[in-house]
Amino acid sequence: MNKKSNAVLRLIGILLLTIAFCVLGYLNAKNIKLGLDLNGGVSITYQTVEENPTAEQMSDTVYKLQMKAQSYSTEAQVYQEGKNRINIDIPGATDANEILAELGEPGTLQFADEDGNVLLTGDDVKTATAGMTNQNNNREYVIELHFTEAGATKFAEATKNNVGKRIFIIYNNEVISSPNVKEAITGGQASISPIESYEQAQKIASTIRIGALPVSLTELRSNVIGATLGAEAISTSLQAAAIGIALVMLFMLCVYRIPGLAASLALFMYVGLEMVLMQAFEVTLTLPGIAGIILSIGMAVDANVIIFTRIKEEIGAGNSVEKAIKSGFEKALSAILDGNITTLIAAAVLYIRGSGTVKGFATTLAIGIIISLITALFVTRGLLTAFFALGATNPKLYGIKKETKVINFIGFRRIAYSISSLVIIVGFIFLAMNKKNTGDIFNYDLDFKGGSSTTITFDKDLSMMEIDSEVIPLFTAATGGNASTQAAKVAGTNEVIIKTRTMTTEERTKLYDSLQEKFSISEDKIVTENISGAVSTEMKKDAVWALLIAIFCMLIYIWIRFTDIKFASASVMALSHDVLITVTFYAVLRWAVGSNFIACILTIVGYSINATIVIFDRIRENLHNGSKKKGLEYVVNEAISSTVTRSINTSLTTFISVFVLYIFGVSSIRDFTLPLMVGIVAGAWSSVCIAGPLWFDFVILSKRKKEQLSKK
């Protein structure tokens, strides 16, 4: 079989696979789990048995219920309502009774020996998670237990005294597990194995977590609530996605020609695979999740741009198209792998250490990274070689990169440092001013600060469109126009729940009067309660620690791969720069800081590291190909100059996707995409003007220190 026949078969095979994935993803799109904002879910309110629980008890209970609720959905929200109530919103669920049966009433958890003596209680357990191990090539499901400091001491004593016996884990007087003690266990960690299935391990682990509650709860009410945003949000987001993809494809075709066509076809497969894997991994999709997917579509072309730039360079150096394609993929491989593996490490850490929005974000990020690697390294390459074999041999069809004009970025670095420093300093000034004027450094949204939840029983069933146009404006007027709102309908009733910032007595009176006047409803059909933030203090700590550990792991990986800690240090400083620039805009423009803020910052970190690594990869290459003889300054300037087009093009395609989403998206999507656009610009600036020059300065500083030491 000749090359043309092979090329035709390869092309047909890739196209059929692309069509299959897209069709499969589309037909089963209804199986994708949707969050509360898109599809509604179950809302359950618990009340404490004790009349006056302490604030610490309520805070601990909210956090542990959040851990339990996440076994149903990573996007579940738990928040305090009033002084002794806790509300749990679980997206995608439709049967409140089923959820209540599975969730159960939180009760007592005890660890007891065979004689019934209580050895530990739920208070001694820090957390419990389901896991999987391989023992002698056999898969085993386990439960990993982590105890508090006091619990670790008790557990060590309990296992020491019960070697060869069973310890019974009892929840509400029912034995949920009875593992055999093989040896004394110290260190505050233990595992229970084997468990029949992963689902069983998850169920037991979540029961142990919820059993450690500091207060007892009883069910007060449960409702099935409708989507908080309605069908319009989904349709506009999908419309934005279609336009964004079309614009990115058009850009790729115009700039990269035949390679751009290959990338566009690969992008279709990317979308299809994304939908299929989201179904397979049961990812709960929220509106920010849609934004994240559209953003990842813009980022998916990054690897292709790196490859195509290399191909252009090879053709410009006089190589044949066939050799240029092969060499382009080979030379781009290290930068692509390093950039994606670094971000994948961050995603893994965020998934393990994070909770709620962070965990959901990490899942979507990891899926996007893996798919982009597959489509760039295999699909795009297969398409390019097929096109070449079918007659696309003219170098003009691939583009020819002219000799790089070396720009003196090192000479510009002090100006770049000054500009960035000035912006960041302004940010800190505004943070201090905000703290002084409002008591908070940021304009915290409901998710962080809590507010008021108002339940209104109307005389008729209002649509989300009617709520947005007729009800929400009354809340806006009552709060002076400076409060964000979240609205949801209670299925099967005429009740509407609207959350806003904490309202004063005067604002409530004004709101009640306007509701009664416009809808002729009595005051007894309007109930307002204060609620806590859905993002608890513990969740914030989890997110911060997850981010810090992720950055640390990225630093270690870059250090190992580039065999120089100066590369890693410059990378982390560039990432910190991008985050601080974004924070500055949040502070100066008073953008609302909610749960999406965490996902936004994580997206910026994951995005900007790729561009920095591409430049560092070129610096590493220049250090080994003889360019070092021209001086270190030339090495850095040439590396940045040769990749600056790639940095601009990648940032532009990503910016296009996000900008289209901003134009067509609903208000909550705009709140998410606006900071992302700032982060994209900041990431492009830091990669080109900050990261490389920082590495240069670190090297010079290191040399000076060595010289000073040698003189001594």
XYZ file of C-alpha atoms in Angstrom:
712
model
C 0.000 0.000 0.000
C 1.504 3.360 -1.061
C 1.823 6.520 1.024
C -1.265 8.167 -0.470
C -3.463 5.183 0.370
C -2.108 5.155 3.929
C -2.720 8.884 4.195
C -6.313 8.533 2.982
C -6.996 5.746 5.491
C -5.377 7.753 8.289
C -7.401 10.834 7.411
C -10.656 8.892 7.191
C -9.901 7.150 10.493
C -9.253 10.419 12.342
C -12.337 12.072 10.848
C -14.525 9.090 11.773
C -13.181 9.105 15.334
C -13.780 12.850 15.573
C -17.358 12.485 14.327
C -17.933 9.534 16.674
C -16.736 11.402 19.759
C -18.709 14.533 18.869
C -21.901 12.558 18.186
C -21.456 10.418 21.299
C -20.822 13.497 23.414
C -23.821 15.321 21.952
C -26.272 12.410 22.238
C -25.330 11.743 25.853
C -24.990 15.398 26.863
C -28.133 14.959 28.951
C -26.168 12.581 31.201
C -23.732 15.328 32.249
C -24.448 16.342 35.817
C -25.479 19.978 36.101
C -24.993 22.191 39.131
C -27.595 24.127 41.102
C -27.175 27.180 38.907
C -28.000 25.231 35.735
C -30.344 22.447 36.804
C -31.383 23.000 40.397
C -31.280 20.263 43.019
C -32.265 19.422 46.579
C -32.103 21.927 49.427
C -32.238 20.551 52.987
C -32.349 22.633 56.159
C -31.258 21.149 59.491
C -31.736 22.662 62.936
C -29.599 21.929 65.976
C -31.140 20.022 68.866
C -29.312 22.344 71.259
C -30.944 25.776 71.346
C -27.751 27.833 71.618
C -24.778 26.126 69.965
C -21.499 28.048 69.972
C -20.184 29.733 66.838
C -17.262 27.290 66.827
C -19.585 24.289 66.979
C -21.651 25.620 64.081
C -18.545 26.379 62.016
C -17.146 22.875 62.558
C -20.508 21.302 61.750
C -20.848 23.263 58.506
C -17.382 22.173 57.385
C -17.927 18.493 58.169
C -21.331 18.490 56.499
C -19.605 20.010 53.457
C -17.259 16.999 53.392
C -20.261 14.677 53.586
C -22.265 16.523 50.928
C -19.348 16.299 48.502
C -19.892 12.547 48.270
C -23.022 13.474 46.300
C -21.537 16.356 44.337
C -18.274 18.287 44.450
C -20.357 21.438 43.851
C -22.593 20.939 46.910
C -22.944 24.022 49.113
C -23.377 24.085 52.892
C -23.956 27.295 54.832
C -25.350 28.485 58.152
C -28.815 30.042 58.304
C -29.640 32.082 61.371
C -28.036 31.021 64.670
C -28.832 27.308 64.741
C -29.735 26.181 61.230
C -27.630 24.687 58.458
C -28.678 24.526 54.820
C -27.353 21.951 52.343
C -27.818 22.454 48.582
C -27.029 19.377 46.461
C -27.110 19.978 42.685
C -28.586 17.527 40.210
C -30.762 15.717 42.768
C -34.535 15.590 42.264
C -35.773 13.427 45.158
C -35.447 15.106 48.535
C -36.659 12.002 50.399
C -33.993 9.851 48.747
C -31.250 12.306 49.690
C -32.556 12.492 53.260
C -32.565 8.689 53.523
C -28.985 8.492 52.282
C -27.729 11.532 54.200
C -29.478 10.528 57.384
C -29.757 12.495 60.552
C -26.276 13.238 61.888
C -25.734 11.247 65.061
C -23.027 9.746 67.237
C -19.936 7.892 66.058
C -17.994 5.553 68.344
C -15.064 3.149 68.111
C -15.603 0.262 70.548
C -13.894 -3.039 71.439
C -15.514 -6.497 71.499
C -16.715 -5.934 75.107
C -18.553 -2.738 74.084
C -16.114 -0.308 75.708
C -15.928 3.019 73.864
C -12.333 3.657 72.758
C -12.777 6.776 70.600
C -15.597 9.041 69.430
C -16.256 10.990 66.253
C -14.556 14.017 67.793
C -11.249 12.132 67.565
C -11.507 11.710 63.774
C -10.093 14.463 61.575
C -11.217 12.989 58.253
C -11.897 9.744 56.388
C -11.507 9.139 52.640
C -12.068 6.258 50.235
C -9.092 4.982 48.251
C -7.708 2.155 46.180
C -4.464 0.143 46.380
C -2.826 -2.694 44.461
C -1.736 -5.664 46.553
C 0.092 -8.373 44.586
C -1.519 -7.051 41.382
C -4.949 -7.299 43.019
C -7.026 -4.151 43.364
C -8.210 -3.432 46.913
C -10.546 -0.695 48.117
C -9.643 0.937 51.411
C -10.704 3.659 53.823
C -7.967 6.033 54.983
C -8.474 7.432 58.485
C -6.745 10.529 59.892
C -7.105 11.271 63.599
C -6.722 14.421 65.653
C -3.705 14.721 67.940
C -5.715 13.432 70.909
C -7.377 10.816 68.733
C -3.996 9.522 67.509
C -2.923 8.844 71.101
C -6.215 7.093 71.920
C -6.111 5.032 68.713
C -2.517 3.930 69.342
C -3.507 2.704 72.810
C -6.679 1.044 71.503
C -4.899 -0.891 68.758
C -2.084 -1.884 71.129
C -4.612 -3.449 73.515
C -6.666 -5.145 70.789
C -4.131 -6.818 68.479
C -5.803 -9.826 66.866
C -9.252 -8.548 67.832
C -11.860 -6.416 66.101
C -12.637 -2.762 66.693
C -16.238 -1.868 65.895
C -17.084 1.452 64.250
C -20.618 2.273 65.397
C -22.823 4.999 63.946
C -26.183 5.662 65.632
C -25.953 2.272 67.401
C -25.356 0.460 64.087
C -22.063 -1.224 63.224
C -20.843 0.161 59.877
C -17.435 -1.553 59.896
C -15.530 -4.000 62.118
C -11.890 -4.184 60.980
C -9.451 -6.643 62.560
C -6.419 -5.109 64.319
C -3.182 -6.603 62.937
C -0.752 -4.497 64.961
C -0.482 -1.398 67.107
C -0.911 1.685 64.908
C 0.807 4.968 65.758
C 1.200 8.217 63.842
C -2.453 9.218 63.674
C -3.220 7.441 60.373
C -4.794 4.077 59.620
C -6.477 2.200 56.790
C -9.374 -0.234 56.721
C -9.241 -2.983 54.073
C -10.454 -4.801 52.148
C -13.752 -3.090 51.314
C -16.141 -4.717 48.824
C -16.335 -1.800 46.391
C -15.242 1.792 46.001
C -18.860 2.917 46.429
C -19.033 1.047 49.749
C -15.743 2.636 50.850
C -17.095 6.085 49.966
C -20.320 5.450 51.904
C -18.524 4.304 55.064
C -15.960 7.091 54.843
C -18.640 9.770 54.477
C -20.584 8.287 57.402
C -17.453 8.471 59.566
C -16.928 12.089 58.526
C -20.454 13.178 59.317
C -20.478 11.181 62.543
C -17.820 13.482 63.911
C -20.239 16.411 64.197
C -19.997 18.491 67.357
C -23.792 19.022 67.532
C -26.872 16.909 66.876
C -29.205 17.973 64.074
C -32.807 17.362 63.075
C -34.406 17.940 59.682
C -36.420 21.166 59.563
C -37.452 21.207 55.905
C -36.412 19.928 52.483
C -37.200 21.269 49.018
C -36.407 20.613 45.395
C -35.207 23.955 43.990
C -35.008 25.017 40.363
C -32.023 26.334 38.438
C -30.809 29.672 39.778
C -30.002 30.993 36.317
C -32.484 29.387 33.955
C -32.189 28.144 30.379
C -31.019 31.505 29.050
C -27.615 31.136 30.741
C -26.990 27.771 29.084
C -28.097 28.909 25.631
C -26.002 32.094 25.714
C -22.975 30.177 26.967
C -23.322 27.579 24.208
C -23.742 30.366 21.671
C -20.580 32.007 22.996
C -18.765 28.673 22.802
C -19.730 28.195 19.150
C -18.664 31.724 18.199
C -15.449 31.439 20.220
C -14.471 28.148 18.576
C -15.266 29.546 15.119
C -13.105 32.634 15.710
C -10.208 30.563 17.067
C -10.393 28.257 14.041
C -10.492 31.225 11.671
C -7.450 32.708 13.387
C -5.547 29.429 13.158
C -6.379 29.009 9.461
C -5.284 32.544 8.603
C -2.038 32.429 10.565
C -0.930 28.812 10.151
C -2.711 27.639 6.954
C -2.494 23.840 6.546
C -1.315 23.298 10.150
C -4.163 25.583 11.226
C -6.632 23.331 9.398
C -5.192 20.302 11.196
C -5.473 22.089 14.540
C -9.084 23.070 13.809
C -10.062 19.472 13.070
C -8.224 18.350 16.201
C -10.182 20.956 18.127
C -13.434 19.253 17.139
C -12.094 15.989 18.560
C -11.037 17.878 21.689
C -14.595 19.097 22.241
C -16.065 15.630 21.654
C -13.581 13.939 23.987
C -14.173 16.591 26.637
C -17.905 15.870 26.660
C -17.409 12.093 26.722
C -14.897 12.195 29.595
C -17.033 14.606 31.609
C -19.787 12.023 31.437
C -17.405 9.167 32.256
C -15.947 10.909 35.333
C -19.356 12.263 36.399
C -18.119 15.846 36.617
C -20.762 18.251 37.924
C -20.987 21.111 35.455
C -21.751 24.601 36.723
C -21.777 27.909 34.892
C -18.152 28.636 35.854
C -17.437 25.108 34.654
C -18.777 26.020 31.207
C -16.538 29.073 31.291
C -13.613 26.844 32.235
C -14.267 24.505 29.322
C -14.488 27.371 26.854
C -11.269 28.748 28.327
C -9.593 25.349 27.945
C -10.637 25.308 24.290
C -8.672 28.514 23.838
C -5.744 26.983 25.715
C -5.923 23.737 23.724
C -4.334 25.433 20.722
C -1.271 26.302 22.824
C 0.582 23.058 22.093
C -0.299 23.341 18.412
C 1.057 26.894 18.238
C 4.355 25.754 19.780
C 4.629 22.970 17.199
C 3.657 25.144 14.237
C 6.145 27.832 15.232
C 8.868 25.184 15.253
C 7.786 23.909 11.837
C 7.969 27.433 10.436
C 11.466 27.822 11.858
C 12.631 24.557 10.330
C 11.275 25.512 6.899
C 12.874 28.952 7.257
C 16.201 27.226 7.983
C 16.010 25.489 4.589
C 14.659 22.072 5.601
C 12.070 20.227 3.535
C 8.439 20.273 4.659
C 8.538 16.579 5.574
C 11.657 17.021 7.700
C 10.293 20.260 9.177
C 7.112 18.506 10.370
C 9.099 15.710 12.018
C 11.658 18.041 13.562
C 8.989 20.537 14.653
C 7.197 17.931 16.765
C 10.459 16.618 18.217
C 11.764 20.045 19.248
C 8.406 21.156 20.658
C 7.919 17.980 22.694
C 9.956 18.965 25.760
C 8.239 22.352 26.159
C 4.788 20.819 25.678
C 5.394 17.997 28.149
C 7.016 20.212 30.776
C 4.267 22.813 30.589
C 1.415 20.322 30.726
C 2.955 18.018 33.334
C 3.617 21.011 35.577
C -0.024 22.073 35.340
C -1.170 18.450 35.757
C 0.820 18.202 39.002
C -0.929 21.345 40.205
C -4.321 19.868 39.259
C -3.558 16.655 41.173
C -2.566 18.572 44.319
C -5.623 20.813 44.073
C -7.890 17.765 43.730
C -6.338 15.969 46.710
C -6.086 18.969 49.030
C -8.955 21.124 47.791
C -12.683 20.929 48.365
C -15.848 22.077 46.620
C -15.162 24.448 43.737
C -11.418 23.774 43.899
C -11.885 20.010 43.495
C -14.319 20.494 40.600
C -11.947 22.934 38.933
C -9.031 20.499 39.296
C -11.017 17.707 37.641
C -11.942 19.830 34.628
C -8.368 21.140 34.363
C -6.846 17.642 34.418
C -9.257 16.366 31.761
C -8.478 19.362 29.538
C -4.707 18.893 29.868
C -4.789 15.198 28.992
C -7.046 15.741 25.985
C -4.939 18.630 24.684
C -1.817 16.434 24.831
C -3.547 13.622 22.943
C -4.975 15.864 20.232
C -1.772 17.896 19.727
C 0.799 15.101 19.753
C -1.179 12.435 17.919
C -4.247 13.819 16.133
C -2.644 16.983 14.748
C 0.505 15.084 13.750
C -1.515 12.383 12.010
C -3.476 14.987 10.077
C -0.360 16.936 9.028
C 1.462 13.861 7.731
C -1.693 12.809 5.876
C -2.083 16.235 4.234
C 1.582 16.176 3.197
C 1.268 12.690 1.683
C -1.827 13.813 -0.234
C 0.091 16.595 -1.955
C 0.314 19.541 0.446
C 4.099 19.842 -0.056
C 4.469 23.543 -0.840
C 6.326 25.290 2.037
C 4.068 28.339 1.619
C 1.148 26.246 2.856
C 2.897 25.901 6.215
C 4.405 29.350 6.543
C 8.062 30.287 6.627
C 9.458 32.039 9.651
C 12.040 34.619 8.757
C 15.220 35.041 10.741
C 14.410 36.178 14.252
C 15.069 39.823 14.982
C 16.547 39.800 18.475
C 14.905 42.403 20.721
C 16.730 43.694 23.787
C 14.271 42.509 26.467
C 17.068 42.421 29.055
C 17.721 46.116 28.513
C 14.007 46.798 28.993
C 13.713 44.728 32.169
C 14.069 47.528 34.711
C 11.238 49.449 33.070
C 9.146 46.251 33.039
C 9.912 45.601 36.706
C 8.966 49.191 37.554
C 5.645 49.039 35.682
C 4.634 45.768 37.349
C 5.809 46.921 40.775
C 3.834 50.153 40.457
C 0.615 48.288 39.598
C 1.107 45.841 42.480
C 1.868 48.653 44.949
C -1.334 50.418 43.859
C -3.152 47.163 44.597
C -1.773 46.999 48.149
C -2.689 50.669 48.710
C -6.285 50.009 47.654
C -6.442 46.870 49.813
C -5.478 49.010 52.810
C -7.980 51.728 51.831
C -10.758 49.157 51.422
C -9.957 47.712 54.844
C -10.119 51.150 56.423
C -13.321 52.239 54.638
C -15.364 49.017 54.655
C -13.642 46.708 57.126
C -12.777 44.206 54.371
C -9.887 44.267 51.895
C -12.141 42.897 49.137
C -15.746 43.288 48.095
C -16.713 39.850 49.392
C -19.734 38.232 47.759
C -22.413 36.065 49.376
C -20.282 32.932 49.046
C -17.599 34.420 51.302
C -19.405 36.787 53.635
C -22.931 35.470 53.789
C -25.987 37.705 53.769
C -29.771 37.474 53.863
C -31.992 34.761 52.412
C -35.552 35.873 51.675
C -38.278 33.301 50.908
C -41.348 34.751 49.173
C -44.575 32.805 48.514
C -46.250 34.362 45.463
C -49.833 33.854 44.352
C -48.657 32.336 41.059
C -45.683 30.410 39.693
C -43.217 32.980 38.333
C -40.689 32.077 35.643
C -36.978 32.844 36.120
C -37.338 35.530 33.457
C -40.157 37.178 35.415
C -38.133 36.927 38.622
C -35.142 38.594 36.947
C -37.205 41.405 35.444
C -39.796 42.054 38.166
C -38.525 40.791 41.536
C -34.746 41.273 41.486
C -35.043 45.042 40.755
C -36.978 45.460 44.022
C -34.051 43.947 45.941
C -31.618 46.117 44.005
C -33.597 49.242 44.867
C -33.938 48.276 48.525
C -30.186 47.723 48.952
C -29.146 50.883 47.113
C -28.092 49.085 43.943
C -24.844 47.703 45.378
C -25.787 44.130 46.241
C -25.442 41.030 44.086
C -28.364 38.597 44.183
C -28.928 34.874 43.719
C -32.429 33.609 42.936
C -33.928 30.093 42.972
C -37.412 28.595 42.703
C -38.774 25.843 44.946
C -40.121 23.136 42.650
C -43.813 22.320 42.965
C -44.589 25.542 44.846
C -44.861 29.277 44.234
C -41.931 29.944 46.566
C -38.883 31.880 45.436
C -35.651 32.105 47.467
C -33.516 35.190 46.902
C -30.142 35.688 48.552
C -28.449 39.047 48.847
C -26.013 40.757 51.183
C -27.137 41.250 54.775
C -29.950 43.773 54.773
C -30.598 46.326 57.511
C -33.974 46.630 59.208
C -34.746 49.735 57.130
C -33.843 47.907 53.895
C -36.036 44.948 54.821
C -38.963 47.264 55.547
C -38.496 48.996 52.198
C -38.288 45.630 50.412
C -41.410 44.240 52.120
C -43.400 47.372 51.282
C -42.399 47.236 47.611
C -43.200 43.497 47.351
C -46.614 43.992 48.930
C -47.365 46.950 46.672
C -46.287 45.260 43.418
C -47.544 41.694 44.011
C -50.285 42.241 46.627
C -48.859 39.636 49.004
C -49.100 39.767 52.791
C -46.046 40.160 55.004
C -46.493 36.678 56.531
C -45.596 35.240 53.101
C -42.159 36.894 53.230
C -39.508 35.373 55.506
C -35.917 36.640 55.781
C -33.050 34.847 57.556
C -29.381 35.724 57.800
C -27.096 33.092 56.236
C -23.397 32.360 56.456
C -21.069 32.191 53.470
C -21.107 28.969 51.441
C -17.302 29.054 51.442
C -16.350 28.267 55.033
C -13.146 29.338 56.759
C -11.872 25.760 56.514
C -12.585 25.668 52.777
C -10.657 28.914 52.326
C -7.740 27.434 54.243
C -7.948 24.265 52.153
C -7.859 26.333 48.966
C -4.883 28.417 50.109
C -2.919 25.379 51.252
C -3.770 23.541 48.049
C -2.518 26.483 45.993
C 0.700 26.829 48.024
C 1.459 23.110 47.863
C 0.675 23.062 44.128
C 3.086 25.943 43.481
C 5.739 24.232 45.624
C 5.363 20.968 43.665
C 5.566 22.901 40.386
C 8.761 24.569 41.638
C 10.315 21.188 42.496
C 9.393 19.726 39.089
C 10.833 22.696 37.171
C 13.954 22.562 39.342
C 14.457 18.881 38.508
C 13.659 19.198 34.790
C 15.836 22.273 34.232
C 18.486 21.203 36.800
C 18.613 24.779 38.074
C 16.602 26.258 40.929
C 16.906 29.699 39.321
C 14.447 28.624 36.601
C 12.011 27.412 39.256
C 12.376 30.578 41.347
C 11.771 32.847 38.352
C 8.693 30.777 37.392
C 7.136 31.089 40.839
C 7.841 34.822 40.978
C 6.195 35.255 37.563
C 3.141 33.295 38.804
C 2.982 35.447 41.942
C 3.161 38.524 39.709
C 0.129 37.395 37.680
C -1.907 36.679 40.796
C -1.000 40.020 42.406
C -1.872 41.956 39.234
C -5.285 40.269 39.158
C -5.771 40.956 42.872
C -4.975 44.628 42.194
C -7.889 44.869 39.755
C -10.174 43.136 42.266
C -9.175 45.715 44.879
C -9.244 48.844 42.705
C -12.439 48.106 40.746
C -14.184 46.451 43.706
C -15.037 43.317 41.760
C -17.096 40.872 43.812
C -15.014 38.109 45.423
C -17.004 34.873 45.606
C -16.349 31.159 45.150
C -15.463 31.861 41.505
C -12.519 33.957 42.723
C -10.716 30.784 43.773
C -11.281 29.115 40.396
C -10.218 32.310 38.617
C -6.879 32.534 40.454
C -6.205 28.832 39.910
C -6.966 29.175 36.192
C -4.507 32.056 35.863
C -1.779 30.073 37.650
C -2.334 27.022 35.449
C -2.446 29.104 32.286
C 0.560 31.377 32.741
C 3.049 28.662 33.743
C 2.880 27.195 30.215
C 4.076 30.371 28.486
C 6.929 30.783 30.961
C 8.119 27.200 30.485
C 8.155 27.614 26.678
C 10.599 30.521 27.037
C 12.709 28.664 29.599
C 12.804 25.644 27.296
C 14.229 27.864 24.532
C 16.792 29.358 26.969
C 17.854 25.831 27.930
C 18.186 24.936 24.250
C 20.256 28.057 23.526
C 22.607 27.240 26.399
C 23.410 23.925 24.728
C 23.541 24.903 21.047
C 26.434 27.353 21.177
C 24.478 30.584 21.611
C 26.084 30.975 25.034
C 29.273 32.091 23.288
C 27.430 35.301 22.313
C 26.786 36.080 25.933
C 24.063 35.315 28.471
C 22.152 38.454 27.555
C 21.892 37.280 23.939
C 20.745 33.811 25.063
C 17.773 35.273 26.923
C 16.916 37.929 24.344
C 16.987 35.395 21.488
C 14.848 32.929 23.441
C 12.161 35.519 24.182
C 12.312 37.038 20.691
C 11.905 33.656 18.976
C 8.888 32.730 21.118
C 7.185 36.114 21.461
C 4.943 35.471 18.435
C 3.861 32.192 19.990
C 3.134 33.943 23.315
C 1.034 36.625 21.595
C -0.872 34.142 19.415
C -1.674 31.790 22.299
C -2.778 34.647 24.534
C -4.864 36.059 21.696
C -6.730 32.799 20.994
C -7.456 32.335 24.693
C -8.469 35.978 25.057
C -10.843 35.657 22.088
C -12.637 32.717 23.706
C -13.020 34.498 27.039
C -13.975 37.836 25.479
C -16.780 36.259 23.430
C -18.048 34.628 26.604
C -17.947 38.003 28.344
C -19.946 39.638 25.532
C -22.656 36.965 25.347
C -22.624 35.665 28.927
C -24.994 36.483 31.753
C -23.855 38.718 34.628
C -22.378 35.911 36.740
C -20.310 34.722 33.780
C -19.024 38.248 33.238
C -17.950 38.395 36.867
C -15.808 35.334 36.124
C -14.443 36.200 32.675
C -13.432 39.819 33.343
C -10.699 38.888 35.862
C -9.608 36.068 33.554
C -8.957 38.549 30.761
C -6.785 40.555 33.144
C -4.948 37.368 34.108
C -4.340 36.419 30.473
C -2.807 39.825 29.707
C -0.763 39.749 32.926
C 0.446 36.222 32.109
C 1.559 37.229 28.621
C 3.373 40.292 30.015
C 5.155 38.354 32.767
C 6.203 35.514 30.451
C 7.739 37.889 27.916
C 9.025 40.751 30.070
C 9.476 39.378 33.601
C 10.277 35.631 33.798
C 13.308 35.471 31.458
C 14.895 38.685 32.758
C 14.395 37.465 36.348
C 16.307 34.279 35.522
C 19.040 36.429 33.952
C 19.315 38.554 37.099
C 19.436 35.455 39.324
C 22.315 34.054 37.243
C 24.225 37.360 37.385
C 23.634 37.605 41.140
C 24.859 34.036 41.614
C 28.029 34.767 39.623
C 28.757 37.863 41.686
C 28.387 35.929 44.922
C 30.781 33.257 43.658
C 33.286 35.922 42.644
C 33.062 37.556 46.069
C 33.575 34.218 47.792
C 36.563 33.384 45.571
C 38.198 36.731 46.446
C 37.889 35.948 50.133
